[in-house]
Amino acid sequence: MNSEKLSNRLMVVASFVESGAIVADIGSDHAYLPCFLVNACKINKAIAGEVVKGPYESAVKNVKKNGLDNAITVRLANGLHVIQEADAVDTVTIAGMGGPLIASILEEGSSQLQTVSRIIAQPNIHALAIRQWAIKNNWQLVDEEIIKEDHKIYEVLVLERGEASYNEAEMLVGPFLAKKRSSVFLEKWERELVEWQRIVQELQQAGESSNILMKKRELQTKIDLVRSVLSR
């Protein structure tokens, strides 16, 4: 992967960036995504944010290598704190982390989202945490995609401001993904069902403590929710 050829998951993220957007890419690593978007003439300005010095220096080097110093600003700061008011950022991309971490970054940096109208998140796991954050903070899902790359399955969530409500099954599997029912979506949740059922069987042999009973109930609820979606 480089600035000219992104991974499939980042290509999906890039596809949801609107033309002319001002992007803040959080956890930008080598700044591949902002460089790609500017080189493709899709955007003219971006912030590449990193909290770790090594990836920050790699991003600075890559932006310079692409001759994009005037279009992309690389900043070393924690999460959304790379965004400054004068940037007028309207789109945040945040990819390649766990869902709970992405949700915590959005929560801790919520004051930096004043000018932002679109968030594109690509969690590696537990996308539910991002949906929960969105509902709590008056953001709604406007699209979702699910892809498989290198034997791993990734979800991409697109959020815009607005109120929405989803039932338990939609929160767990994604309302747009449930409607699209792609082969990757079905593979993911059939795989999850097998794993949850295996754990339930193990717990049945582990006694009847309150913690075990609670865990079994939680898993059975998830199993029933996913089965209800897959049986439609």
mmCIF file of C-alpha atoms in Angstrom:
data_model
loop_
_atom_site.group_PDB
_atom_site.id
_atom_site.type_symbol
_atom_site.label_atom_id
_atom_site.label_comp_id
_atom_site.label_asym_id
_atom_site.label_seq_id
_atom_site.Cartn_x
_atom_site.Cartn_y
_atom_site.Cartn_z
ATOM 1 C CA MET A 1 0.000 0.000 0.000
ATOM 2 C CA ASN A 2 1.130 3.538 -0.774
ATOM 3 C CA SER A 3 -0.233 6.974 -1.701
ATOM 4 C CA GLU A 4 -1.127 5.806 -5.205
ATOM 5 C CA LYS A 5 -2.588 2.392 -4.317
ATOM 6 C CA LEU A 6 -4.577 2.105 -1.100
ATOM 7 C CA SER A 7 -5.743 -1.084 0.580
ATOM 8 C CA ASN A 8 -9.294 -2.126 -0.289
ATOM 9 C CA ARG A 9 -10.607 -0.999 3.087
ATOM 10 C CA LEU A 10 -9.081 2.481 2.709
ATOM 11 C CA MET A 11 -10.422 2.686 -0.833
ATOM 12 C CA VAL A 12 -13.901 2.194 0.604
ATOM 13 C CA VAL A 13 -13.218 4.943 3.160
ATOM 14 C CA ALA A 14 -11.979 7.214 0.359
ATOM 15 C CA SER A 15 -15.122 6.526 -1.681
ATOM 16 C CA PHE A 16 -17.249 8.071 1.059
ATOM 17 C CA VAL A 17 -15.234 11.318 1.157
ATOM 18 C CA GLU A 18 -17.200 13.950 -0.736
ATOM 19 C CA SER A 19 -15.494 16.041 -3.413
ATOM 20 C CA GLY A 20 -14.085 19.283 -2.051
ATOM 21 C CA ALA A 21 -14.214 18.126 1.571
ATOM 22 C CA ILE A 22 -11.691 19.344 4.129
ATOM 23 C CA VAL A 23 -10.528 16.148 5.797
ATOM 24 C CA ALA A 24 -8.928 15.354 9.123
ATOM 25 C CA ASP A 25 -7.498 11.829 8.989
ATOM 26 C CA ILE A 26 -7.004 10.608 12.554
ATOM 27 C CA GLY A 27 -4.298 8.018 13.100
ATOM 28 C CA SER A 28 -3.040 8.747 9.606
ATOM 29 C CA ASP A 29 0.096 6.604 9.838
ATOM 30 C CA HIS A 30 1.966 7.385 6.573
ATOM 31 C CA ALA A 31 -0.758 9.862 5.488
ATOM 32 C CA TYR A 32 -1.558 7.496 2.613
ATOM 33 C CA LEU A 33 -5.275 8.350 2.612
ATOM 34 C CA PRO A 34 -4.931 12.167 2.538
ATOM 35 C CA CYS A 35 -2.183 11.943 -0.090
ATOM 36 C CA PHE A 36 -4.333 9.669 -2.242
ATOM 37 C CA LEU A 37 -7.349 11.981 -1.973
ATOM 38 C CA VAL A 38 -5.353 15.084 -2.918
ATOM 39 C CA ASN A 39 -3.485 13.312 -5.731
ATOM 40 C CA ALA A 40 -6.837 12.131 -7.094
ATOM 41 C CA CYS A 41 -8.041 15.759 -7.054
ATOM 42 C CA LYS A 42 -10.947 14.772 -4.833
ATOM 43 C CA ILE A 43 -9.934 17.210 -2.070
ATOM 44 C CA ASN A 44 -7.603 20.201 -1.855
ATOM 45 C CA LYS A 45 -6.854 20.306 1.849
ATOM 46 C CA ALA A 46 -6.340 17.808 4.660
ATOM 47 C CA ILE A 47 -4.972 17.373 8.158
ATOM 48 C CA ALA A 48 -3.048 14.181 8.892
ATOM 49 C CA GLY A 49 -3.041 13.508 12.620
ATOM 50 C CA GLU A 50 -0.812 11.157 14.591
ATOM 51 C CA VAL A 51 -0.266 10.665 18.311
ATOM 52 C CA VAL A 52 2.926 8.573 17.972
ATOM 53 C CA LYS A 53 6.177 10.201 16.908
ATOM 54 C CA GLY A 54 7.335 7.447 14.523
ATOM 55 C CA PRO A 55 4.174 7.377 12.357
ATOM 56 C CA TYR A 56 4.033 11.181 12.550
ATOM 57 C CA GLU A 57 7.528 11.425 11.080
ATOM 58 C CA SER A 58 6.590 8.870 8.393
ATOM 59 C CA ALA A 59 3.565 10.984 7.478
ATOM 60 C CA VAL A 60 5.677 14.150 7.253
ATOM 61 C CA LYS A 61 8.165 12.344 5.013
ATOM 62 C CA ASN A 62 5.453 10.923 2.737
ATOM 63 C CA VAL A 63 3.656 14.256 2.350
ATOM 64 C CA LYS A 64 6.950 15.889 1.426
ATOM 65 C CA LYS A 65 7.787 13.060 -0.989
ATOM 66 C CA ASN A 66 4.458 13.641 -2.768
ATOM 67 C CA GLY A 67 5.061 17.403 -2.913
ATOM 68 C CA LEU A 68 1.863 18.067 -0.981
ATOM 69 C CA ASP A 69 3.176 20.273 1.830
ATOM 70 C CA ASN A 70 0.840 23.091 0.786
ATOM 71 C CA ALA A 71 -2.232 20.844 0.792
ATOM 72 C CA ILE A 72 -1.677 18.509 3.754
ATOM 73 C CA THR A 73 -0.731 19.594 7.263
ATOM 74 C CA VAL A 74 0.698 16.860 9.488
ATOM 75 C CA ARG A 75 0.228 17.347 13.233
ATOM 76 C CA LEU A 76 1.347 15.442 16.306
ATOM 77 C CA ALA A 77 -1.493 15.408 18.846
ATOM 78 C CA ASN A 78 -3.951 13.096 20.552
ATOM 79 C CA GLY A 79 -7.021 12.116 18.523
ATOM 80 C CA LEU A 80 -9.267 14.921 17.344
ATOM 81 C CA HIS A 81 -7.086 17.508 19.059
ATOM 82 C CA VAL A 82 -5.118 17.750 15.814
ATOM 83 C CA ILE A 83 -8.062 19.805 14.506
ATOM 84 C CA GLN A 84 -7.931 23.578 14.892
ATOM 85 C CA GLU A 85 -10.905 25.891 14.453
ATOM 86 C CA ALA A 86 -9.293 27.698 11.535
ATOM 87 C CA ASP A 87 -9.011 24.404 9.609
ATOM 88 C CA ALA A 88 -12.783 24.385 8.959
ATOM 89 C CA VAL A 89 -12.652 20.579 8.801
ATOM 90 C CA ASP A 90 -15.973 19.114 7.642
ATOM 91 C CA THR A 91 -15.017 15.429 7.347
ATOM 92 C CA VAL A 92 -13.225 13.150 9.789
ATOM 93 C CA THR A 93 -11.796 9.799 8.727
ATOM 94 C CA ILE A 94 -10.610 7.369 11.355
ATOM 95 C CA ALA A 95 -9.566 3.872 10.312
ATOM 96 C CA GLY A 96 -7.710 0.783 11.457
ATOM 97 C CA MET A 97 -8.561 0.795 15.169
ATOM 98 C CA GLY A 98 -10.983 -1.071 17.381
ATOM 99 C CA GLY A 99 -14.519 0.258 17.586
ATOM 100 C CA PRO A 100 -14.320 1.088 21.325
ATOM 101 C CA LEU A 101 -11.101 3.066 20.754
ATOM 102 C CA ILE A 102 -12.657 5.002 17.862
ATOM 103 C CA ALA A 103 -15.712 5.731 20.013
ATOM 104 C CA SER A 104 -13.520 6.966 22.882
ATOM 105 C CA ILE A 105 -11.548 9.225 20.510
ATOM 106 C CA LEU A 106 -14.802 10.726 19.215
ATOM 107 C CA GLU A 107 -16.097 11.168 22.760
ATOM 108 C CA GLU A 108 -12.926 12.726 24.167
ATOM 109 C CA GLY A 109 -12.566 15.069 21.191
ATOM 110 C CA SER A 110 -16.237 15.915 20.727
ATOM 111 C CA SER A 111 -15.552 19.637 21.173
ATOM 112 C CA GLN A 112 -13.406 19.495 18.017
ATOM 113 C CA LEU A 113 -16.342 18.335 15.895
ATOM 114 C CA GLN A 114 -18.138 21.697 15.721
ATOM 115 C CA THR A 115 -17.528 22.191 11.987
ATOM 116 C CA VAL A 116 -17.650 18.490 11.106
ATOM 117 C CA SER A 117 -20.670 17.199 9.177
ATOM 118 C CA ARG A 118 -19.449 13.711 8.236
ATOM 119 C CA ILE A 119 -17.491 11.011 10.067
ATOM 120 C CA ILE A 120 -16.194 7.961 8.204
ATOM 121 C CA ALA A 121 -15.070 5.240 10.608
ATOM 122 C CA GLN A 122 -13.455 1.916 9.760
ATOM 123 C CA PRO A 123 -13.252 -0.202 12.909
ATOM 124 C CA ASN A 124 -11.292 -3.435 12.847
ATOM 125 C CA ILE A 125 -13.632 -4.943 15.470
ATOM 126 C CA HIS A 126 -16.720 -4.068 17.554
ATOM 127 C CA ALA A 127 -18.443 -1.566 15.275
ATOM 128 C CA LEU A 128 -21.341 -1.641 17.763
ATOM 129 C CA ALA A 129 -19.416 0.790 20.005
ATOM 130 C CA ILE A 130 -19.426 3.425 17.245
ATOM 131 C CA ARG A 131 -23.152 2.990 16.585
ATOM 132 C CA GLN A 132 -23.807 3.392 20.304
ATOM 133 C CA TRP A 133 -21.713 6.568 20.423
ATOM 134 C CA ALA A 134 -23.525 7.937 17.366
ATOM 135 C CA ILE A 135 -27.014 7.458 18.803
ATOM 136 C CA LYS A 136 -25.989 8.959 22.127
ATOM 137 C CA ASN A 137 -24.472 12.041 20.473
ATOM 138 C CA ASN A 138 -27.072 12.814 17.780
ATOM 139 C CA TRP A 139 -25.265 11.324 14.806
ATOM 140 C CA GLN A 140 -27.007 8.978 12.405
ATOM 141 C CA LEU A 141 -25.789 6.313 10.030
ATOM 142 C CA VAL A 142 -26.205 7.262 6.372
ATOM 143 C CA ASP A 143 -24.384 4.281 4.872
ATOM 144 C CA GLU A 144 -22.284 1.238 5.745
ATOM 145 C CA GLU A 145 -20.105 -1.202 3.837
ATOM 146 C CA ILE A 146 -18.464 -4.484 4.761
ATOM 147 C CA ILE A 147 -15.462 -5.946 2.952
ATOM 148 C CA LYS A 148 -13.042 -8.835 3.257
ATOM 149 C CA GLU A 149 -9.330 -8.258 2.790
ATOM 150 C CA ASP A 150 -6.463 -10.635 3.577
ATOM 151 C CA HIS A 151 -8.897 -13.040 5.272
ATOM 152 C CA LYS A 152 -10.123 -10.305 7.633
ATOM 153 C CA ILE A 153 -13.517 -8.632 7.576
ATOM 154 C CA TYR A 154 -13.877 -4.875 8.017
ATOM 155 C CA GLU A 155 -16.875 -2.575 8.337
ATOM 156 C CA VAL A 156 -17.022 1.055 7.228
ATOM 157 C CA LEU A 157 -19.584 3.334 8.904
ATOM 158 C CA VAL A 158 -20.608 6.738 7.547
ATOM 159 C CA LEU A 159 -22.151 9.148 10.070
ATOM 160 C CA GLU A 160 -23.833 12.502 9.626
ATOM 161 C CA ARG A 161 -25.558 14.753 12.128
ATOM 162 C CA GLY A 162 -29.129 13.831 12.957
ATOM 163 C CA GLU A 163 -31.262 11.765 15.271
ATOM 164 C CA ALA A 164 -32.016 8.134 14.548
ATOM 165 C CA SER A 165 -33.115 5.026 16.372
ATOM 166 C CA TYR A 166 -32.272 1.413 15.631
ATOM 167 C CA ASN A 167 -33.453 -1.813 17.199
ATOM 168 C CA GLU A 168 -31.047 -4.159 18.973
ATOM 169 C CA ALA A 169 -30.384 -6.285 15.910
ATOM 170 C CA GLU A 170 -29.667 -3.227 13.728
ATOM 171 C CA MET A 171 -27.284 -1.836 16.333
ATOM 172 C CA LEU A 172 -25.395 -5.115 16.458
ATOM 173 C CA VAL A 173 -25.100 -5.926 12.756
ATOM 174 C CA GLY A 174 -25.670 -2.511 11.137
ATOM 175 C CA PRO A 175 -28.986 -1.331 9.630
ATOM 176 C CA PHE A 176 -27.595 -0.722 6.133
ATOM 177 C CA LEU A 177 -25.512 -3.893 6.160
ATOM 178 C CA ALA A 178 -28.546 -5.943 7.204
ATOM 179 C CA LYS A 179 -30.493 -4.609 4.218
ATOM 180 C CA LYS A 180 -27.656 -5.187 1.743
ATOM 181 C CA ARG A 181 -27.003 -8.741 3.041
ATOM 182 C CA SER A 182 -23.771 -9.168 1.104
ATOM 183 C CA SER A 183 -21.938 -12.482 1.050
ATOM 184 C CA VAL A 184 -19.258 -11.011 3.349
ATOM 185 C CA PHE A 185 -21.955 -9.870 5.803
ATOM 186 C CA LEU A 186 -23.455 -13.361 5.886
ATOM 187 C CA GLU A 187 -20.009 -14.930 6.302
ATOM 188 C CA LYS A 188 -19.155 -12.657 9.213
ATOM 189 C CA TRP A 189 -22.279 -13.347 11.213
ATOM 190 C CA GLU A 190 -22.444 -17.062 10.463
ATOM 191 C CA ARG A 191 -18.875 -17.240 11.740
ATOM 192 C CA GLU A 192 -19.816 -15.262 14.859
ATOM 193 C CA LEU A 193 -22.772 -17.590 15.522
ATOM 194 C CA VAL A 194 -20.526 -20.647 15.441
ATOM 195 C CA GLU A 195 -18.078 -19.041 17.876
ATOM 196 C CA TRP A 196 -20.781 -17.843 20.292
ATOM 197 C CA GLN A 197 -22.453 -21.250 20.294
ATOM 198 C CA ARG A 198 -19.103 -22.871 21.068
ATOM 199 C CA ILE A 199 -18.615 -20.539 24.041
ATOM 200 C CA VAL A 200 -22.154 -21.194 25.320
ATOM 201 C CA GLN A 201 -21.475 -24.929 25.262
ATOM 202 C CA GLU A 202 -18.265 -24.413 27.226
ATOM 203 C CA LEU A 203 -20.071 -22.236 29.767
ATOM 204 C CA GLN A 204 -22.702 -24.928 30.264
ATOM 205 C CA GLN A 205 -19.927 -27.154 31.592
ATOM 206 C CA ALA A 206 -18.496 -24.419 33.824
ATOM 207 C CA GLY A 207 -21.082 -24.235 36.595
ATOM 208 C CA GLU A 208 -23.949 -21.929 37.495
ATOM 209 C CA SER A 209 -22.326 -18.856 39.060
ATOM 210 C CA SER A 210 -24.050 -15.495 38.560
ATOM 211 C CA ASN A 211 -21.270 -14.332 36.231
ATOM 212 C CA ILE A 212 -21.535 -17.434 34.069
ATOM 213 C CA LEU A 213 -25.314 -17.183 33.898
ATOM 214 C CA MET A 214 -25.064 -13.516 32.906
ATOM 215 C CA LYS A 215 -22.509 -14.289 30.192
ATOM 216 C CA LYS A 216 -24.720 -17.092 28.834
ATOM 217 C CA ARG A 217 -27.742 -14.783 28.721
ATOM 218 C CA GLU A 218 -25.754 -12.078 26.909
ATOM 219 C CA LEU A 219 -24.474 -14.536 24.319
ATOM 220 C CA GLN A 220 -27.882 -16.127 23.824
ATOM 221 C CA THR A 221 -29.396 -12.681 23.249
ATOM 222 C CA LYS A 222 -26.794 -11.990 20.553
ATOM 223 C CA ILE A 223 -27.358 -15.404 18.986
ATOM 224 C CA ASP A 224 -31.114 -14.825 18.833
ATOM 225 C CA LEU A 225 -30.669 -11.328 17.350
ATOM 226 C CA VAL A 226 -28.305 -12.496 14.619
ATOM 227 C CA ARG A 227 -30.468 -15.520 13.806
ATOM 228 C CA SER A 228 -33.456 -13.197 13.411
ATOM 229 C CA VAL A 229 -31.512 -11.146 10.864
ATOM 230 C CA LEU A 230 -30.110 -14.091 8.914
ATOM 231 C CA SER A 231 -33.491 -15.825 8.708
ATOM 232 C CA ARG A 232 -35.199 -12.903 6.934
#
